[in-house]
Amino acid sequence: MEGTCPKTEISISFVNTAFNTITGYDLQSFDIEKLIEIIHPDDKSYFFACEEKDLAFTNNLLFNEHFKYLFSYTYRILTAKNEYIRIKQTCQALEVN
């Protein structure tokens, strides 16, 4: 399953500075489109399934409950050196519209 995320709807608010050291990607230009581009092809359907499951869960929460949950999963990404590594992604709501 392939997908894209409109930049106006979804953004990456925080990336640990170690991400640059580990992956070789510039944090200033790293965005959701780049993330999707570098996910291992065999992990993309898993990635999108996790995102959809997280959204389905959070859509049923009361406003103040959004900030109580963390969502974590792992998948492989391609580094700037053209090598795949496994990373752990952890997400938490910082703002709810």
PDB file of N, CA, C and O in Angstrom, residues 1 9 12-13 21 33 38 42 44 48 59 76 81 97:
ATOM      1  N   MET A   1       0.840  -1.183   0.000  1.00  0.00           N
ATOM      2  CA  MET A   1       0.000   0.000   0.000  1.00  0.00           C
ATOM      3  C   MET A   1       0.880   1.239   0.000  1.00  0.00           C
ATOM      4  O   MET A   1       1.707   1.433   0.867  1.00  0.00           O
ATOM      5  N   GLU A   9      -1.579  18.884   6.363  1.00  0.00           N
ATOM      6  CA  GLU A   9      -2.315  18.145   7.381  1.00  0.00           C
ATOM      7  C   GLU A   9      -1.400  17.483   8.401  1.00  0.00           C
ATOM      8  O   GLU A   9      -1.724  17.398   9.560  1.00  0.00           O
ATOM      9  N   ILE A  12       6.111  16.788  10.761  1.00  0.00           N
ATOM     10  CA  ILE A  12       7.010  16.247  11.773  1.00  0.00           C
ATOM     11  C   ILE A  12       7.431  17.426  12.643  1.00  0.00           C
ATOM     12  O   ILE A  12       8.109  18.342  12.178  1.00  0.00           O
ATOM     13  N   SER A  13       7.017  17.416  13.905  1.00  0.00           N
ATOM     14  CA  SER A  13       7.295  18.542  14.792  1.00  0.00           C
ATOM     15  C   SER A  13       8.648  18.438  15.473  1.00  0.00           C
ATOM     16  O   SER A  13       9.262  19.454  15.800  1.00  0.00           O
ATOM     17  N   THR A  21      22.994  12.296  12.713  1.00  0.00           N
ATOM     18  CA  THR A  21      24.218  11.515  12.895  1.00  0.00           C
ATOM     19  C   THR A  21      24.034  10.085  12.406  1.00  0.00           C
ATOM     20  O   THR A  21      24.900   9.528  11.740  1.00  0.00           O
ATOM     21  N   GLU A  33       7.182  13.718   3.513  1.00  0.00           N
ATOM     22  CA  GLU A  33       7.356  13.133   2.178  1.00  0.00           C
ATOM     23  C   GLU A  33       8.689  12.393   2.073  1.00  0.00           C
ATOM     24  O   GLU A  33       8.759  11.311   1.490  1.00  0.00           O
ATOM     25  N   ILE A  38      11.864   7.136   2.062  1.00  0.00           N
ATOM     26  CA  ILE A  38      13.001   6.308   2.491  1.00  0.00           C
ATOM     27  C   ILE A  38      12.601   5.065   3.287  1.00  0.00           C
ATOM     28  O   ILE A  38      13.468   4.266   3.646  1.00  0.00           O
ATOM     29  N   ASP A  42       9.193  -3.026   1.826  1.00  0.00           N
ATOM     30  CA  ASP A  42       8.475  -4.089   2.534  1.00  0.00           C
ATOM     31  C   ASP A  42       7.833  -3.610   3.831  1.00  0.00           C
ATOM     32  O   ASP A  42       7.014  -4.317   4.413  1.00  0.00           O
ATOM     33  N   LYS A  44       6.414  -0.344   4.152  1.00  0.00           N
ATOM     34  CA  LYS A  44       5.476   0.761   3.943  1.00  0.00           C
ATOM     35  C   LYS A  44       4.045   0.396   4.325  1.00  0.00           C
ATOM     36  O   LYS A  44       3.363   1.192   4.963  1.00  0.00           O
ATOM     37  N   PHE A  48       1.908   2.426   7.207  1.00  0.00           N
ATOM     38  CA  PHE A  48       0.597   3.048   7.000  1.00  0.00           C
ATOM     39  C   PHE A  48      -0.491   2.386   7.841  1.00  0.00           C
ATOM     40  O   PHE A  48      -1.403   3.060   8.321  1.00  0.00           O
ATOM     41  N   ASN A  59      -9.171   9.196  17.194  1.00  0.00           N
ATOM     42  CA  ASN A  59     -10.415   9.848  16.766  1.00  0.00           C
ATOM     43  C   ASN A  59     -11.556   9.603  17.737  1.00  0.00           C
ATOM     44  O   ASN A  59     -12.555  10.330  17.709  1.00  0.00           O
ATOM     45  N   ARG A  76      12.170  -0.027   8.889  1.00  0.00           N
ATOM     46  CA  ARG A  76      13.472   0.228   8.290  1.00  0.00           C
ATOM     47  C   ARG A  76      13.421   1.445   7.372  1.00  0.00           C
ATOM     48  O   ARG A  76      12.419   1.664   6.687  1.00  0.00           O
ATOM     49  N   LYS A  81      23.717   6.991   3.239  1.00  0.00           N
ATOM     50  CA  LYS A  81      24.796   6.130   2.738  1.00  0.00           C
ATOM     51  C   LYS A  81      24.258   4.923   1.974  1.00  0.00           C
ATOM     52  O   LYS A  81      24.989   3.996   1.676  1.00  0.00           O
ATOM     53  N   ASN A  97      -6.376  19.967  16.795  1.00  0.00           N
ATOM     54  CA  ASN A  97      -7.258  20.966  16.174  1.00  0.00           C
ATOM     55  C   ASN A  97      -8.692  20.508  16.236  1.00  0.00           C
ATOM     56  O   ASN A  97      -9.029  19.413  16.105  1.00  0.00           O
TER      57      ASN A  97
END
